[in-house]
Structures are given as C-alpha cells and as structure tokens.
Amino acid sequence: MEKREQLYEGKAKKVFATDDPDIVIVDYKDDATAFNGEKKGTIVGKGVVNNRMTNHVFRLLEKEGVPTHYIEELSDRETAVKKVQIVPLEVIIRNIAAGSFSKRLGVPEGKKFRQPTIEFSYKNDELGDPLINSYFALALELATEEEIETIKRYAFRVNEVLKAYFLQADIELVDFKIEFGRFKGQIILADEISPDTCRLWDVHTHEKLDKDRFRRDLGNVEEAYQEVFKRLGLD
Ligand code: UDP
C-alpha cells in the first residue's frame, strides 16, 4: 500500500490517501485541543498512545462482534483504515456522572448510574456540537432510523466490552465518545478510542488518567497517558 497526498488535517490526526480508493492512512499527532479548539497544547507521546490503544481496542471489538474501520497498524503513529463517510454524530455513553452531564444536571461527579446512558451531539464545530436526540438526527437527515438503531446497539456493546477491558487494568470507564461511518452501505465504528475520548479513573484512588488532566490543568498529563498505556500492556 502506498501513502499518497494529505486529504485532511484535523485537531488530533492527519488523513492521507493511498493507491486504494477504499483505504486511507491516519497519522496521530501530539496536538491537543479542548473547549471546541479554544485551548491548545501538546501532549508529548500522545499520538503513539492513541494510535496503539485505538488499534488494540478496535481489534478486540471486532472479535466481540462490533465491525470497525481498522485494517492494519503501519507504524507507531500511522494506521490503515477503511475510508468511511462519517455519520455526523458524536455518540456518548456514560457509566458515571462527570463533565457536561454533571454541570447540566447538577449531579456530582462520580455518581454511578444503575444503567448506562446514551446521548448524541450533532458534529458541527460552528455550532459547538449541540446536544440532540435521535428524532433531531432523523429530522436533520444525519442518519436513517435503521442506522440509529444499529449505532445504539453497537455503542452499548462497545461499553460492555470496554468496561471489562479497563477494569482488569484497575481502570474505571466513566464515559466515552465514539463515532461511526458508512462503508459499502454498512455502519462501522470509526475515529478513535483513547484517553482523548474516554474518561478513565483509577479504580481505587479515582485519579484521572485522561484528557481532563489537560482540560483542567491538573498536571502530569503525559504521565497519565503513559500510565494507561503501561497498565494495558501496550508499552
Ligand atoms: N468527548 C470527546 N469529544 C468531544 C466531547 C466529548 O471525546 O468533543 C468525550 C469526553 O472526553 C468524555 C465524554 O466524551 O469522555 C463526555 O464528555 P462531556 O459531554 O462530559 O463533555 P466535556 O465535559 O468533555 O465537555
């Protein structure tokens, strides 16, 4: 497979064409942003952690019946993936209250839910990714009813697999954001699953091991990414 021209540069990744029109190469950067791009910085080594962690998790999810865009890890920062059309929805699953949920609903961070929640945001930077529901998604023609049902089913399945996966590393999966794409008419998991897109807390101390350390200027940001990497046996 041959790497060709850059197609796109996002906040955390670059995407390159290949000689195969169905395959693109993602290249993970160390750049970090928060609050819709208002806060910018660098987290040294983040690109490697996020690339290797996402690939490991996506291979696990494939085995557990969730189709993903993953094809092959090419280097520490580069991975070949299926070229999908991204469904413009951010799908968020929560097991424990935190972040915008706690703020919006006045629930203290750390309150465990009896059942996980699901929510959708409309992926639109200009509007600041507004919270919507599945009827809004249908009205805006972001996805079909069948696609939304599939997305919900896969999202809860991802949660079950990931909760168990992190727990064996003494990590609690508080919440996470995933994105899906369409490939040859099918919905598959795309984008990434990493400390940028998950809230991960130490089971015993509840220490934050994710991007909240960057968002909230808590310090030891690099160390937290490396700690997750090490605990998951990816180093
Ligand atoms: N999240 C993300 N990208 C976003 C917004 C949220 O990856 O643009 C992740 C975030 O890291 C957390 C979960 O989704 O794991 C829920 O985030 P929340 O809605 O609480 O928003 P935040 O507090 O991050 O603004």
PDB file of N, CA, C and O in Angstrom, residues 154-202:
ATOM      1  N   TYR A 154     -24.512  -1.057  18.823  1.00  0.00           N
ATOM      2  CA  TYR A 154     -23.045  -1.163  18.850  1.00  0.00           C
ATOM      3  C   TYR A 154     -22.456  -0.353  20.015  1.00  0.00           C
ATOM      4  O   TYR A 154     -21.510  -0.788  20.667  1.00  0.00           O
ATOM      5  N   ALA A 155     -22.995   0.838  20.257  1.00  0.00           N
ATOM      6  CA  ALA A 155     -22.427   1.716  21.296  1.00  0.00           C
ATOM      7  C   ALA A 155     -22.513   1.047  22.673  1.00  0.00           C
ATOM      8  O   ALA A 155     -21.537   1.059  23.436  1.00  0.00           O
ATOM      9  N   PHE A 156     -23.655   0.440  22.990  1.00  0.00           N
ATOM     10  CA  PHE A 156     -23.785  -0.238  24.290  1.00  0.00           C
ATOM     11  C   PHE A 156     -22.907  -1.496  24.350  1.00  0.00           C
ATOM     12  O   PHE A 156     -22.371  -1.842  25.409  1.00  0.00           O
ATOM     13  N   ARG A 157     -22.745  -2.154  23.224  1.00  0.00           N
ATOM     14  CA  ARG A 157     -21.854  -3.327  23.159  1.00  0.00           C
ATOM     15  C   ARG A 157     -20.405  -2.888  23.410  1.00  0.00           C
ATOM     16  O   ARG A 157     -19.669  -3.520  24.163  1.00  0.00           O
ATOM     17  N   VAL A 158     -19.987  -1.782  22.766  1.00  0.00           N
ATOM     18  CA  VAL A 158     -18.640  -1.225  22.985  1.00  0.00           C
ATOM     19  C   VAL A 158     -18.449  -0.967  24.477  1.00  0.00           C
ATOM     20  O   VAL A 158     -17.419  -1.310  25.057  1.00  0.00           O
ATOM     21  N   ASN A 159     -19.461  -0.400  25.118  1.00  0.00           N
ATOM     22  CA  ASN A 159     -19.363  -0.091  26.549  1.00  0.00           C
ATOM     23  C   ASN A 159     -19.127  -1.350  27.373  1.00  0.00           C
ATOM     24  O   ASN A 159     -18.265  -1.367  28.246  1.00  0.00           O
ATOM     25  N   GLU A 160     -19.875  -2.418  27.108  1.00  0.00           N
ATOM     26  CA  GLU A 160     -19.723  -3.653  27.886  1.00  0.00           C
ATOM     27  C   GLU A 160     -18.321  -4.227  27.717  1.00  0.00           C
ATOM     28  O   GLU A 160     -17.675  -4.616  28.690  1.00  0.00           O
ATOM     29  N   VAL A 161     -17.838  -4.264  26.475  1.00  0.00           N
ATOM     30  CA  VAL A 161     -16.508  -4.825  26.199  1.00  0.00           C
ATOM     31  C   VAL A 161     -15.432  -3.964  26.863  1.00  0.00           C
ATOM     32  O   VAL A 161     -14.524  -4.476  27.525  1.00  0.00           O
ATOM     33  N   LEU A 162     -15.549  -2.645  26.720  1.00  0.00           N
ATOM     34  CA  LEU A 162     -14.507  -1.744  27.240  1.00  0.00           C
ATOM     35  C   LEU A 162     -14.494  -1.681  28.761  1.00  0.00           C
ATOM     36  O   LEU A 162     -13.426  -1.601  29.367  1.00  0.00           O
ATOM     37  N   LYS A 163     -15.676  -1.695  29.381  1.00  0.00           N
ATOM     38  CA  LYS A 163     -15.731  -1.661  30.852  1.00  0.00           C
ATOM     39  C   LYS A 163     -14.904  -2.812  31.420  1.00  0.00           C
ATOM     40  O   LYS A 163     -14.080  -2.613  32.311  1.00  0.00           O
ATOM     41  N   ALA A 164     -15.110  -4.026  30.902  1.00  0.00           N
ATOM     42  CA  ALA A 164     -14.388  -5.207  31.385  1.00  0.00           C
ATOM     43  C   ALA A 164     -12.900  -5.099  31.051  1.00  0.00           C
ATOM     44  O   ALA A 164     -12.043  -5.435  31.877  1.00  0.00           O
ATOM     45  N   TYR A 165     -12.605  -4.610  29.853  1.00  0.00           N
ATOM     46  CA  TYR A 165     -11.207  -4.488  29.413  1.00  0.00           C
ATOM     47  C   TYR A 165     -10.425  -3.541  30.329  1.00  0.00           C
ATOM     48  O   TYR A 165      -9.316  -3.856  30.757  1.00  0.00           O
ATOM     49  N   PHE A 166     -10.994  -2.392  30.660  1.00  0.00           N
ATOM     50  CA  PHE A 166     -10.285  -1.421  31.508  1.00  0.00           C
ATOM     51  C   PHE A 166     -10.223  -1.902  32.969  1.00  0.00           C
ATOM     52  O   PHE A 166      -9.240  -1.644  33.648  1.00  0.00           O
ATOM     53  N   LEU A 167     -11.281  -2.555  33.397  1.00  0.00           N
ATOM     54  CA  LEU A 167     -11.328  -2.980  34.797  1.00  0.00           C
ATOM     55  C   LEU A 167     -10.189  -3.936  35.147  1.00  0.00           C
ATOM     56  O   LEU A 167      -9.627  -3.861  36.241  1.00  0.00           O
ATOM     57  N   GLN A 168      -9.799  -4.808  34.212  1.00  0.00           N
ATOM     58  CA  GLN A 168      -8.671  -5.718  34.504  1.00  0.00           C
ATOM     59  C   GLN A 168      -7.359  -4.947  34.622  1.00  0.00           C
ATOM     60  O   GLN A 168      -6.355  -5.489  35.073  1.00  0.00           O
ATOM     61  N   ALA A 169      -7.333  -3.665  34.243  1.00  0.00           N
ATOM     62  CA  ALA A 169      -6.158  -2.809  34.435  1.00  0.00           C
ATOM     63  C   ALA A 169      -6.405  -1.825  35.584  1.00  0.00           C
ATOM     64  O   ALA A 169      -5.716  -0.793  35.676  1.00  0.00           O
ATOM     65  N   ASP A 170      -7.414  -2.121  36.420  1.00  0.00           N
ATOM     66  CA  ASP A 170      -7.756  -1.254  37.560  1.00  0.00           C
ATOM     67  C   ASP A 170      -8.178   0.147  37.122  1.00  0.00           C
ATOM     68  O   ASP A 170      -7.899   1.137  37.809  1.00  0.00           O
ATOM     69  N   ILE A 171      -8.838   0.207  35.969  1.00  0.00           N
ATOM     70  CA  ILE A 171      -9.305   1.496  35.445  1.00  0.00           C
ATOM     71  C   ILE A 171     -10.826   1.439  35.289  1.00  0.00           C
ATOM     72  O   ILE A 171     -11.366   0.469  34.749  1.00  0.00           O
ATOM     73  N   GLU A 172     -11.479   2.511  35.754  1.00  0.00           N
ATOM     74  CA  GLU A 172     -12.929   2.611  35.635  1.00  0.00           C
ATOM     75  C   GLU A 172     -13.269   3.429  34.386  1.00  0.00           C
ATOM     76  O   GLU A 172     -12.731   4.525  34.209  1.00  0.00           O
ATOM     77  N   LEU A 173     -14.142   2.901  33.539  1.00  0.00           N
ATOM     78  CA  LEU A 173     -14.570   3.626  32.336  1.00  0.00           C
ATOM     79  C   LEU A 173     -15.759   4.506  32.728  1.00  0.00           C
ATOM     80  O   LEU A 173     -16.883   4.019  32.873  1.00  0.00           O
ATOM     81  N   VAL A 174     -15.506   5.792  32.891  1.00  0.00           N
ATOM     82  CA  VAL A 174     -16.526   6.741  33.350  1.00  0.00           C
ATOM     83  C   VAL A 174     -17.485   7.071  32.204  1.00  0.00           C
ATOM     84  O   VAL A 174     -18.704   6.962  32.321  1.00  0.00           O
ATOM     85  N   ASP A 175     -16.918   7.501  31.076  1.00  0.00           N
ATOM     86  CA  ASP A 175     -17.713   7.817  29.885  1.00  0.00           C
ATOM     87  C   ASP A 175     -16.796   7.817  28.670  1.00  0.00           C
ATOM     88  O   ASP A 175     -15.578   7.737  28.808  1.00  0.00           O
ATOM     89  N   PHE A 176     -17.376   7.871  27.487  1.00  0.00           N
ATOM     90  CA  PHE A 176     -16.562   7.949  26.266  1.00  0.00           C
ATOM     91  C   PHE A 176     -17.408   8.434  25.105  1.00  0.00           C
ATOM     92  O   PHE A 176     -18.648   8.386  25.151  1.00  0.00           O
ATOM     93  N   LYS A 177     -16.704   8.895  24.077  1.00  0.00           N
ATOM     94  CA  LYS A 177     -17.346   9.376  22.842  1.00  0.00           C
ATOM     95  C   LYS A 177     -16.863   8.511  21.684  1.00  0.00           C
ATOM     96  O   LYS A 177     -15.667   8.253  21.571  1.00  0.00           O
ATOM     97  N   ILE A 178     -17.780   8.043  20.857  1.00  0.00           N
ATOM     98  CA  ILE A 178     -17.380   7.305  19.652  1.00  0.00           C
ATOM     99  C   ILE A 178     -18.086   7.879  18.436  1.00  0.00           C
ATOM    100  O   ILE A 178     -19.085   8.612  18.563  1.00  0.00           O
ATOM    101  N   GLU A 179     -17.527   7.547  17.271  1.00  0.00           N
ATOM    102  CA  GLU A 179     -18.120   7.980  16.006  1.00  0.00           C
ATOM    103  C   GLU A 179     -18.218   6.779  15.079  1.00  0.00           C
ATOM    104  O   GLU A 179     -17.394   5.869  15.149  1.00  0.00           O
ATOM    105  N   PHE A 180     -19.208   6.818  14.208  1.00  0.00           N
ATOM    106  CA  PHE A 180     -19.415   5.735  13.261  1.00  0.00           C
ATOM    107  C   PHE A 180     -19.323   6.266  11.834  1.00  0.00           C
ATOM    108  O   PHE A 180     -19.438   7.471  11.600  1.00  0.00           O
ATOM    109  N   GLY A 181     -19.085   5.332  10.910  1.00  0.00           N
ATOM    110  CA  GLY A 181     -19.047   5.700   9.495  1.00  0.00           C
ATOM    111  C   GLY A 181     -19.817   4.688   8.674  1.00  0.00           C
ATOM    112  O   GLY A 181     -20.187   3.619   9.175  1.00  0.00           O
ATOM    113  N   ARG A 182     -20.068   5.066   7.419  1.00  0.00           N
ATOM    114  CA  ARG A 182     -20.696   4.135   6.471  1.00  0.00           C
ATOM    115  C   ARG A 182     -19.621   3.644   5.514  1.00  0.00           C
ATOM    116  O   ARG A 182     -18.854   4.439   4.973  1.00  0.00           O
ATOM    117  N   PHE A 183     -19.576   2.310   5.354  1.00  0.00           N
ATOM    118  CA  PHE A 183     -18.642   1.702   4.403  1.00  0.00           C
ATOM    119  C   PHE A 183     -19.419   0.645   3.633  1.00  0.00           C
ATOM    120  O   PHE A 183     -19.944  -0.291   4.224  1.00  0.00           O
ATOM    121  N   LYS A 184     -19.528   0.826   2.340  1.00  0.00           N
ATOM    122  CA  LYS A 184     -20.277  -0.092   1.474  1.00  0.00           C
ATOM    123  C   LYS A 184     -21.658  -0.400   2.066  1.00  0.00           C
ATOM    124  O   LYS A 184     -22.073  -1.557   2.166  1.00  0.00           O
ATOM    125  N   GLY A 185     -22.328   0.641   2.517  1.00  0.00           N
ATOM    126  CA  GLY A 185     -23.704   0.510   2.996  1.00  0.00           C
ATOM    127  C   GLY A 185     -23.861   0.054   4.442  1.00  0.00           C
ATOM    128  O   GLY A 185     -24.980  -0.009   4.960  1.00  0.00           O
ATOM    129  N   GLN A 186     -22.753  -0.281   5.102  1.00  0.00           N
ATOM    130  CA  GLN A 186     -22.832  -0.775   6.477  1.00  0.00           C
ATOM    131  C   GLN A 186     -22.317   0.267   7.460  1.00  0.00           C
ATOM    132  O   GLN A 186     -21.409   1.030   7.142  1.00  0.00           O
ATOM    133  N   ILE A 187     -22.886   0.254   8.672  1.00  0.00           N
ATOM    134  CA  ILE A 187     -22.388   1.107   9.758  1.00  0.00           C
ATOM    135  C   ILE A 187     -21.237   0.385  10.455  1.00  0.00           C
ATOM    136  O   ILE A 187     -21.381  -0.771  10.863  1.00  0.00           O
ATOM    137  N   ILE A 188     -20.094   1.075  10.559  1.00  0.00           N
ATOM    138  CA  ILE A 188     -18.951   0.511  11.287  1.00  0.00           C
ATOM    139  C   ILE A 188     -18.364   1.571  12.222  1.00  0.00           C
ATOM    140  O   ILE A 188     -18.516   2.773  11.989  1.00  0.00           O
ATOM    141  N   LEU A 189     -17.691   1.109  13.270  1.00  0.00           N
ATOM    142  CA  LEU A 189     -17.047   2.020  14.222  1.00  0.00           C
ATOM    143  C   LEU A 189     -15.838   2.668  13.553  1.00  0.00           C
ATOM    144  O   LEU A 189     -15.050   1.976  12.892  1.00  0.00           O
ATOM    145  N   ALA A 190     -15.678   3.998  13.734  1.00  0.00           N
ATOM    146  CA  ALA A 190     -14.559   4.715  13.106  1.00  0.00           C
ATOM    147  C   ALA A 190     -13.881   5.599  14.150  1.00  0.00           C
ATOM    148  O   ALA A 190     -14.084   5.433  15.350  1.00  0.00           O
ATOM    149  N   ASP A 191     -13.064   6.555  13.687  1.00  0.00           N
ATOM    150  CA  ASP A 191     -12.371   7.507  14.573  1.00  0.00           C
ATOM    151  C   ASP A 191     -11.482   6.763  15.576  1.00  0.00           C
ATOM    152  O   ASP A 191     -10.734   5.883  15.178  1.00  0.00           O
ATOM    153  N   GLU A 192     -11.512   7.142  16.859  1.00  0.00           N
ATOM    154  CA  GLU A 192     -10.572   6.586  17.828  1.00  0.00           C
ATOM    155  C   GLU A 192     -11.227   6.330  19.178  1.00  0.00           C
ATOM    156  O   GLU A 192     -12.301   6.883  19.471  1.00  0.00           O
ATOM    157  N   ILE A 193     -10.584   5.489  19.976  1.00  0.00           N
ATOM    158  CA  ILE A 193     -10.960   5.284  21.380  1.00  0.00           C
ATOM    159  C   ILE A 193      -9.656   5.375  22.158  1.00  0.00           C
ATOM    160  O   ILE A 193      -8.783   4.520  22.020  1.00  0.00           O
ATOM    161  N   SER A 194      -9.504   6.457  22.943  1.00  0.00           N
ATOM    162  CA  SER A 194      -8.212   6.757  23.565  1.00  0.00           C
ATOM    163  C   SER A 194      -8.450   7.627  24.802  1.00  0.00           C
ATOM    164  O   SER A 194      -9.584   8.041  25.060  1.00  0.00           O
ATOM    165  N   PRO A 195      -7.387   7.958  25.532  1.00  0.00           N
ATOM    166  CA  PRO A 195      -7.585   8.865  26.672  1.00  0.00           C
ATOM    167  C   PRO A 195      -8.047  10.270  26.260  1.00  0.00           C
ATOM    168  O   PRO A 195      -8.456  11.057  27.112  1.00  0.00           O
ATOM    169  N   ASP A 196      -7.995  10.574  24.952  1.00  0.00           N
ATOM    170  CA  ASP A 196      -8.573  11.836  24.453  1.00  0.00           C
ATOM    171  C   ASP A 196     -10.100  11.779  24.446  1.00  0.00           C
ATOM    172  O   ASP A 196     -10.762  12.826  24.500  1.00  0.00           O
ATOM    173  N   THR A 197     -10.640  10.587  24.292  1.00  0.00           N
ATOM    174  CA  THR A 197     -12.089  10.452  24.040  1.00  0.00           C
ATOM    175  C   THR A 197     -12.823   9.664  25.124  1.00  0.00           C
ATOM    176  O   THR A 197     -14.025   9.415  24.984  1.00  0.00           O
ATOM    177  N   CYS A 198     -12.083   9.234  26.149  1.00  0.00           N
ATOM    178  CA  CYS A 198     -12.687   8.495  27.269  1.00  0.00           C
ATOM    179  C   CYS A 198     -12.358   9.208  28.569  1.00  0.00           C
ATOM    180  O   CYS A 198     -11.304   9.827  28.680  1.00  0.00           O
ATOM    181  N   ARG A 199     -13.211   9.081  29.579  1.00  0.00           N
ATOM    182  CA  ARG A 199     -12.790   9.422  30.934  1.00  0.00           C
ATOM    183  C   ARG A 199     -12.422   8.118  31.636  1.00  0.00           C
ATOM    184  O   ARG A 199     -13.248   7.191  31.690  1.00  0.00           O
ATOM    185  N   LEU A 200     -11.189   8.076  32.142  1.00  0.00           N
ATOM    186  CA  LEU A 200     -10.643   6.871  32.750  1.00  0.00           C
ATOM    187  C   LEU A 200     -10.141   7.230  34.145  1.00  0.00           C
ATOM    188  O   LEU A 200      -9.292   8.110  34.276  1.00  0.00           O
ATOM    189  N   TRP A 201     -10.688   6.584  35.155  1.00  0.00           N
ATOM    190  CA  TRP A 201     -10.285   6.871  36.539  1.00  0.00           C
ATOM    191  C   TRP A 201      -9.673   5.633  37.167  1.00  0.00           C
ATOM    192  O   TRP A 201     -10.136   4.512  36.937  1.00  0.00           O
ATOM    193  N   ASP A 202      -8.644   5.845  37.993  1.00  0.00           N
ATOM    194  CA  ASP A 202      -8.100   4.738  38.762  1.00  0.00           C
ATOM    195  C   ASP A 202      -9.209   4.194  39.676  1.00  0.00           C
ATOM    196  O   ASP A 202      -9.894   4.971  40.342  1.00  0.00           O
TER     197      ASP A 202
END
